[in-house]
Amino acid sequence: MRVWERAAGAIKDKNSIWVAKFARKSEYHNPDLEAVVIKATSHDDQRINSKNVQKVFHWLRTSPVYLKPIVWSLSMRMQKTRSWVVALKGLMLIHGIFCCDIPMVQRMGRLPFDLSNFSDAHLSAEKAWGFNDFIRSYFAYLDQRSAFVSSEVKKLKKNDKEMEVEETLMEELEGLQKLQGLVDMLLQIRPQDENINVGLVLEAMDCVIVEVFGVYSQFCNKIAKVLLRIYEMGGRMEASIGLKVLQKASVQREELSSFFEFCKDIGVLNASQCPQIERISQEDIKDLERIINGASSNKKGGVVANDEDKAIVIRDCSAIVPVSHQKGLMTVITHQWELFDDDYDVIVGGRGMHAVSGEKNIRNTTNPFEESYHIVPYVPAQPLPDLISF
């Protein structure tokens, strides 16, 4: 970005802040908060304003009542902007808000703004297409992610009212397919043009890598449990869908490995912390095929799920081995499946990741999400009250 363009962007930001401060305060409009949101999504393409991003998170943690004015201010800015810098910072900000693990955010549903047809108005078409594609893909994922989380919360509330503790097997299989759909969307978020491999885009890719960990961990934890239920029940329809899920997981394994390598090549340092993804067990696939063909599973009746130790034990099965719960451990690699500890803590930090695993501690920190970007389970442990709707 040229000097005069930076100066013009700075003037726009100052004018927007000036207008915000003199606007009337209401339920949806807080002048001080709007000014902070504008500063956090400034036109400066060199960096994210870490101080003001943290202020947004601080306000949100202080009280849920600030969610409405924060989302309203961000939505107004996203709807008006024709700058890829502002749009990308806005998406990173809402992504960080998602990861604050606040019940009201989990119930938000679809994003309250639309960047599906975003087009930068300050660059030539030749230079802008890469940024436009990246922002559209990032928006599409966040929009779908938010809708998925909201639907899971509503499902949890419904089951609680009906005194149902456990999902049906078909519901769990549908959930796995939705998670795989989210993985597909995440894999589309990448610079398609090498000319857009700039600092701000790489910062966003750091966030995407951590999100991949979160979604993939959910999938791995669920598939292990679902396979146990299929082996116990032996239903042909469930086994058939389970087989499709495993086959797709095998394809996604290759795609994820390629994605991580791509990210390493362009300089996304969080990608250098990615563990190797093991191949899908052929024994699991053959066992599901036997169930579909009417034969009994070799693992039927040989399954024990130890909830107390948060371990999965399968007798006479090499696909998944006993895994002891270790607090602070980010990943556990079994023979065939990669399981993620529910209590692990991953924090995006600039061009690196802070991971706690035993005494290992790796950290580079400049990213504004440093204190807020925690991967958390999509579904809360307790049902949520009807607090807000957007």
XYZ file of C-alpha atoms in Angstrom:
390
model
C 0.000 0.000 0.000
C 1.402 3.376 -1.043
C 1.964 6.252 1.366
C -0.933 8.351 0.112
C -3.267 5.336 0.368
C -2.232 4.769 3.979
C -2.796 8.444 4.723
C -6.242 8.344 3.097
C -7.125 5.222 5.110
C -6.003 6.870 8.358
C -8.179 9.910 7.604
C -11.184 7.663 6.946
C -10.662 5.909 10.276
C -10.399 9.212 12.171
C -13.552 10.540 10.522
C -15.438 7.338 11.393
C -14.301 7.590 15.016
C -15.347 11.243 15.165
C -18.830 10.417 13.827
C -19.160 7.466 16.238
C -18.307 9.551 19.298
C -21.034 12.087 18.571
C -23.728 9.520 17.817
C -26.518 8.914 20.318
C -26.015 6.003 22.702
C -28.567 3.178 22.554
C -28.956 -0.561 23.146
C -27.174 -1.288 19.872
C -24.863 1.690 19.768
C -22.086 2.437 22.230
C -19.830 5.275 20.969
C -16.803 4.148 22.975
C -17.128 0.550 21.823
C -17.644 1.579 18.204
C -14.467 3.653 18.323
C -12.535 0.651 19.626
C -13.966 -1.581 16.864
C -12.963 0.977 14.218
C -9.410 1.109 15.575
C -9.246 -2.698 15.706
C -10.279 -2.883 12.028
C -8.286 0.071 10.738
C -7.046 0.545 7.158
C -3.431 -0.028 8.247
C -2.290 -3.051 6.237
C 0.944 -3.423 8.192
C -0.476 -4.800 11.422
C -3.517 -5.474 13.583
C -4.043 -3.034 16.423
C -3.443 -5.510 19.233
C -4.319 -3.075 21.994
C -7.801 -2.342 20.671
C -8.553 -5.942 19.732
C -7.859 -6.884 23.331
C -10.134 -4.048 24.464
C -12.987 -5.590 22.459
C -12.432 -8.946 24.147
C -12.177 -7.278 27.533
C -15.509 -5.493 27.083
C -17.092 -8.759 25.967
C -15.801 -10.640 29.005
C -16.913 -7.857 31.328
C -20.590 -8.349 30.494
C -22.587 -10.143 27.766
C -24.679 -6.979 27.300
C -21.805 -5.546 25.262
C -22.173 -8.243 22.601
C -25.012 -6.432 20.811
C -23.171 -3.099 20.355
C -19.940 -4.902 19.404
C -21.652 -7.012 16.748
C -23.719 -4.039 15.546
C -20.639 -1.821 15.170
C -18.674 -4.535 13.403
C -21.578 -5.356 11.091
C -22.043 -1.725 10.052
C -18.337 -1.445 9.290
C -18.263 -4.691 7.305
C -21.284 -3.696 5.227
C -19.771 -0.355 4.257
C -16.148 -1.272 3.627
C -14.653 -1.891 0.191
C -11.155 -2.397 1.613
C -9.738 -5.924 1.834
C -7.681 -4.840 4.861
C -10.729 -3.743 6.892
C -12.758 -6.777 5.781
C -10.019 -9.243 6.740
C -9.439 -7.595 10.118
C -13.186 -7.715 10.738
C -13.297 -11.451 10.013
C -10.336 -12.085 12.292
C -12.045 -10.061 15.012
C -15.331 -11.984 14.801
C -13.310 -15.216 14.709
C -11.629 -14.172 17.948
C -15.018 -13.316 19.458
C -16.236 -16.837 18.618
C -13.329 -18.270 20.565
C -14.081 -16.294 23.737
C -16.465 -19.153 24.667
C -19.421 -16.961 25.622
C -22.895 -18.607 25.542
C -24.530 -15.668 23.783
C -21.992 -15.886 20.966
C -22.686 -19.596 20.561
C -26.359 -18.799 20.002
C -25.756 -16.094 17.418
C -26.447 -18.206 14.320
C -25.530 -16.881 10.886
C -23.226 -13.870 10.764
C -25.093 -10.550 10.795
C -23.207 -9.275 7.735
C -22.484 -10.640 4.279
C -19.090 -10.718 2.561
C -19.906 -13.548 0.164
C -19.588 -11.165 -2.802
C -16.913 -8.902 -1.374
C -14.830 -6.970 -3.883
C -12.020 -4.558 -3.075
C -12.563 -1.165 -4.695
C -9.056 0.213 -4.234
C -7.023 -2.309 -6.235
C -7.091 -3.278 -9.882
C -9.022 -6.430 -10.732
C -5.749 -8.230 -11.431
C -4.389 -7.455 -7.965
C -7.656 -7.697 -6.044
C -8.954 -11.125 -7.062
C -6.676 -13.032 -4.674
C -7.716 -10.930 -1.676
C -11.381 -11.116 -2.701
C -11.267 -14.900 -2.968
C -9.529 -15.251 0.398
C -12.053 -13.026 2.199
C -15.051 -14.757 0.600
C -13.749 -18.196 1.606
C -12.958 -17.052 5.151
C -16.399 -15.482 5.502
C -18.159 -18.578 4.128
C -16.478 -20.773 6.729
C -17.143 -18.467 9.690
C -20.764 -18.054 8.640
C -21.284 -21.816 8.404
C -19.352 -22.451 11.612
C -21.522 -20.016 13.543
C -24.697 -21.622 12.163
C -23.413 -25.086 13.093
C -22.572 -24.086 16.661
C -25.979 -22.468 17.071
C -27.787 -25.581 15.805
C -25.792 -27.796 18.188
C -26.729 -25.581 21.128
C -30.415 -25.678 20.174
C -30.241 -29.452 19.841
C -28.706 -29.710 23.294
C -31.474 -27.588 24.792
C -34.151 -29.682 23.079
C -32.658 -32.941 24.328
C -32.430 -31.532 27.830
C -36.125 -30.557 27.828
C -37.052 -34.043 26.648
C -34.793 -35.590 29.288
C -32.642 -37.224 26.605
C -29.010 -37.469 27.588
C -27.500 -39.122 24.533
C -27.836 -38.405 20.827
C -29.062 -41.149 18.553
C -26.419 -42.865 16.472
C -27.814 -41.340 13.275
C -27.615 -37.860 14.812
C -23.987 -38.453 15.722
C -23.227 -39.631 12.194
C -24.899 -36.522 10.766
C -22.776 -34.432 13.125
C -19.633 -36.121 11.813
C -20.618 -35.339 8.241
C -21.195 -31.696 9.155
C -17.749 -31.524 10.772
C -16.237 -32.965 7.613
C -18.062 -30.274 5.665
C -16.462 -27.641 7.884
C -13.049 -29.187 7.234
C -13.705 -28.949 3.495
C -14.528 -25.249 3.879
C -11.416 -24.632 5.981
C -9.243 -26.166 3.286
C -10.564 -23.565 0.834
C -9.159 -20.726 2.954
C -5.742 -20.223 1.447
C -3.962 -17.634 -0.688
C -4.690 -18.600 -4.298
C -2.344 -15.891 -5.562
C 1.262 -15.803 -4.322
C 1.160 -11.997 -4.499
C -1.166 -11.860 -1.482
C 1.204 -13.705 0.857
C 1.557 -10.557 2.943
C 1.821 -10.272 6.710
C -1.861 -9.680 7.415
C -2.957 -12.659 5.321
C -0.390 -14.888 7.021
C -1.729 -13.737 10.402
C -5.186 -14.840 9.285
C -3.773 -18.184 8.141
C -2.347 -18.682 11.631
C -5.901 -18.379 12.955
C -7.122 -20.814 10.293
C -4.503 -23.415 11.243
C -5.591 -23.295 14.880
C -9.211 -23.611 13.757
C -8.269 -26.733 11.793
C -6.945 -28.212 15.038
C -10.240 -27.402 16.755
C -12.534 -28.872 14.113
C -10.358 -31.907 13.482
C -10.150 -32.625 17.206
C -13.951 -32.594 17.408
C -14.144 -35.013 14.495
C -11.541 -37.419 15.895
C -13.143 -37.525 19.323
C -16.577 -38.148 17.820
C -15.567 -40.759 15.242
C -13.846 -42.893 17.871
C -17.012 -42.961 19.987
C -19.348 -43.467 17.019
C -17.371 -46.465 15.778
C -17.748 -48.058 19.190
C -21.532 -47.634 19.010
C -21.712 -49.049 15.477
C -19.709 -52.116 16.519
C -22.072 -52.657 19.456
C -25.329 -52.129 17.514
C -24.339 -53.618 14.173
C -26.965 -51.704 12.156
C -26.445 -51.905 8.392
C -27.633 -48.371 7.631
C -25.485 -46.870 10.366
C -22.509 -48.950 9.264
C -23.023 -47.819 5.658
C -22.978 -44.137 6.640
C -20.040 -44.780 8.962
C -18.149 -46.347 6.060
C -18.758 -43.249 3.916
C -17.488 -41.077 6.766
C -14.307 -43.170 7.057
C -13.740 -43.101 3.300
C -14.090 -39.336 3.249
C -11.810 -39.090 6.300
C -9.181 -41.001 4.340
C -9.417 -38.464 1.510
C -9.364 -35.536 3.920
C -6.283 -36.952 5.595
C -4.366 -36.474 2.350
C -5.890 -33.046 1.795
C -4.985 -31.895 5.309
C -1.409 -33.086 4.940
C -1.137 -31.193 1.653
C -2.728 -28.118 3.262
C -0.233 -28.123 6.138
C 2.683 -28.454 3.727
C 1.343 -25.569 1.657
C 1.059 -23.414 4.777
C 4.626 -24.246 5.787
C 5.885 -23.290 2.325
C 4.282 -19.831 2.403
C 5.549 -19.079 5.901
C 2.660 -19.871 8.257
C 4.673 -20.878 11.307
C 1.724 -22.407 13.151
C 1.744 -25.045 10.415
C 5.215 -26.149 11.533
C 3.643 -27.347 14.803
C 1.144 -29.647 13.068
C 1.428 -33.326 14.083
C 1.458 -36.044 11.471
C -1.989 -37.373 10.611
C -2.160 -41.149 10.646
C -3.865 -43.162 7.930
C -7.328 -44.631 8.394
C -7.315 -48.194 9.673
C -8.215 -50.688 6.953
C -9.406 -52.991 9.731
C -12.095 -50.467 10.682
C -13.219 -50.179 7.056
C -13.361 -53.951 6.579
C -15.247 -54.379 9.847
C -17.923 -51.920 8.736
C -18.160 -53.709 5.397
C -18.778 -56.977 7.260
C -21.640 -55.374 9.183
C -23.138 -54.031 5.944
C -22.932 -57.520 4.419
C -24.795 -58.988 7.387
C -21.876 -60.447 9.328
C -21.090 -59.630 12.958
C -18.396 -57.168 13.839
C -15.152 -58.664 15.125
C -15.202 -55.935 17.766
C -18.790 -56.379 18.879
C -18.960 -56.900 22.604
C -15.285 -56.139 22.983
C -15.597 -52.437 23.606
C -15.231 -50.524 26.854
C -15.439 -46.734 27.109
C -13.819 -45.449 30.266
C -15.355 -42.024 30.916
C -13.755 -41.545 34.306
C -10.227 -41.582 32.914
C -11.357 -39.969 29.660
C -9.761 -42.893 27.843
C -10.965 -45.125 25.053
C -10.196 -48.830 25.348
C -10.969 -51.396 22.679
C -10.069 -54.983 23.440
C -8.341 -56.862 20.643
C -8.277 -53.822 18.394
C -5.128 -52.182 17.051
C -7.010 -49.218 15.617
C -7.377 -47.397 18.926
C -5.237 -48.135 21.966
C -5.697 -47.121 25.620
C -5.091 -43.413 26.012
C -4.604 -41.981 29.494
C -5.914 -38.515 30.188
C -3.083 -36.068 30.766
C -4.004 -32.504 31.636
C -2.257 -29.973 29.436
C -1.483 -32.423 26.637
C -2.434 -30.940 23.296
C -2.556 -34.060 21.136
C -2.432 -37.776 21.601
C -1.399 -39.916 18.639
C -2.757 -43.459 18.645
C -1.870 -46.164 16.136
C -4.528 -45.025 13.684
C -6.487 -42.072 15.068
C -5.248 -38.759 16.285
C -7.145 -37.831 19.459
C -7.128 -34.339 20.920
C -7.349 -33.827 24.668
C -10.519 -31.929 25.599
C -8.587 -29.773 28.061
C -5.682 -28.743 25.890
C -4.848 -25.083 25.481
C -3.706 -23.623 22.187
C -3.001 -19.951 21.824
C -2.243 -18.254 18.562
C 0.839 -16.151 18.889
C 2.026 -14.023 15.985
C 3.902 -16.378 13.734
C 3.904 -19.238 16.217
C 1.817 -21.341 18.589
C 1.982 -21.626 22.332
C 1.450 -25.279 23.172
C 1.743 -26.957 26.541
C 2.810 -30.570 26.436
C 4.795 -31.706 29.433
C 7.619 -29.231 29.765
C 7.594 -28.166 26.134
C 6.792 -24.492 25.709
C 7.062 -22.810 22.319
C 5.905 -19.268 21.881
C 6.149 -16.251 19.608
C 3.599 -13.627 20.472
C 2.469 -10.620 18.514
C -0.981 -11.770 17.492
C -3.801 -9.825 19.168
C -5.689 -13.050 19.853
C -2.879 -14.154 22.165
C -4.999 -13.965 25.326
C -8.338 -14.834 23.778
C -7.896 -17.402 21.048
C -8.738 -20.656 22.798
C -10.102 -23.671 21.013
C -13.116 -24.909 22.946
C -15.688 -27.629 22.364
C -18.513 -26.464 20.154
C -21.268 -27.678 22.496
C -21.389 -26.295 26.057
C -21.603 -28.689 28.972
C -24.875 -27.196 30.249
C -27.963 -25.996 28.358
C -28.115 -22.271 27.829
C -30.925 -19.914 28.785
C -32.726 -17.795 26.217
C -30.596 -14.683 26.541
C -30.463 -12.994 23.170
C -31.279 -13.424 19.526
C -29.925 -11.608 16.516
